[in-house]
CSV table of C-alpha atoms in Angstrom, one decimal:
chain,number,residue,atom,x,y,z
A,1,MET,CA,0.0,0.0,0.0
A,2,SER,CA,1.4,3.4,-0.9
A,3,SER,CA,1.5,6.4,1.4
A,4,PRO,CA,-1.3,9.0,1.2
A,5,PRO,CA,0.8,11.7,-0.6
A,6,GLU,CA,1.8,9.2,-3.3
A,7,THR,CA,-1.9,8.1,-3.6
A,8,LEU,CA,-3.0,11.7,-3.9
A,9,ALA,CA,-0.4,12.4,-6.5
A,10,ALA,CA,-1.3,9.3,-8.5
A,11,LEU,CA,-5.0,10.1,-8.3
A,12,SER,CA,-4.4,13.7,-9.4
A,13,THR,CA,-2.4,12.6,-12.4
A,14,THR,CA,-5.1,10.1,-13.3
A,15,VAL,CA,-7.8,12.8,-13.1
A,16,VAL,CA,-5.7,15.1,-15.3
A,17,LEU,CA,-4.9,12.5,-17.9
A,18,PHE,CA,-8.3,10.7,-18.1
A,19,PRO,CA,-10.2,13.3,-20.1
A,20,ARG,CA,-8.2,12.3,-23.2
A,21,LEU,CA,-9.8,8.9,-22.9
A,22,SER,CA,-13.1,9.5,-21.2
A,23,LEU,CA,-14.4,12.8,-19.8
A,24,PRO,CA,-17.2,11.1,-17.7
A,25,ALA,CA,-14.6,8.8,-16.1
A,26,ALA,CA,-12.4,11.8,-15.2
A,27,LEU,CA,-15.4,13.7,-13.7
A,28,LEU,CA,-16.5,10.7,-11.7
A,29,LEU,CA,-13.0,10.6,-10.1
A,30,VAL,CA,-13.2,14.2,-8.9
A,31,PRO,CA,-15.3,13.5,-5.7
A,32,TYR,CA,-13.0,10.6,-4.9
A,33,LEU,CA,-10.0,13.0,-5.3
A,34,LEU,CA,-11.6,15.5,-3.0
A,35,TRP,CA,-12.3,12.8,-0.4
A,36,VAL,CA,-8.7,11.4,-0.5
A,37,ALA,CA,-7.3,15.0,-0.2
A,38,PHE,CA,-9.6,15.6,2.9
A,39,ALA,CA,-8.6,12.2,4.4
A,40,THR,CA,-4.9,13.0,3.9
A,41,ALA,CA,-5.2,16.4,5.5
A,42,LEU,CA,-7.2,14.9,8.4
A,43,ASN,CA,-4.7,12.2,9.0
A,44,ALA,CA,-1.8,14.6,8.8
A,45,SER,CA,-3.4,16.9,11.4
A,46,ILE,CA,-4.2,14.0,13.7
A,47,TRP,CA,-0.6,12.8,13.4
A,48,HIS,CA,0.7,16.3,14.1
A,49,LEU,CA,-1.4,16.8,17.2
A,50,ASN,CA,-0.7,13.3,18.6
A,51,PRO,CA,1.8,13.7,21.5
C-alpha cells in the first residue's frame, strides 16, 4: 500500500490525464480525489497533534 501523498499524486495525475480517454470517467473521479485529499489532511493533522 502506498502512502497518502503518493496516492494523492497518482489520483491527481489520473484525473488530469483521463479526459483524453473518457471525460465522464475523469469527472467521476473528482469526488474521490476530494475525499482522498480531505482524508490525507485529516490524517496529517491527527498525526501532528498526537503527542
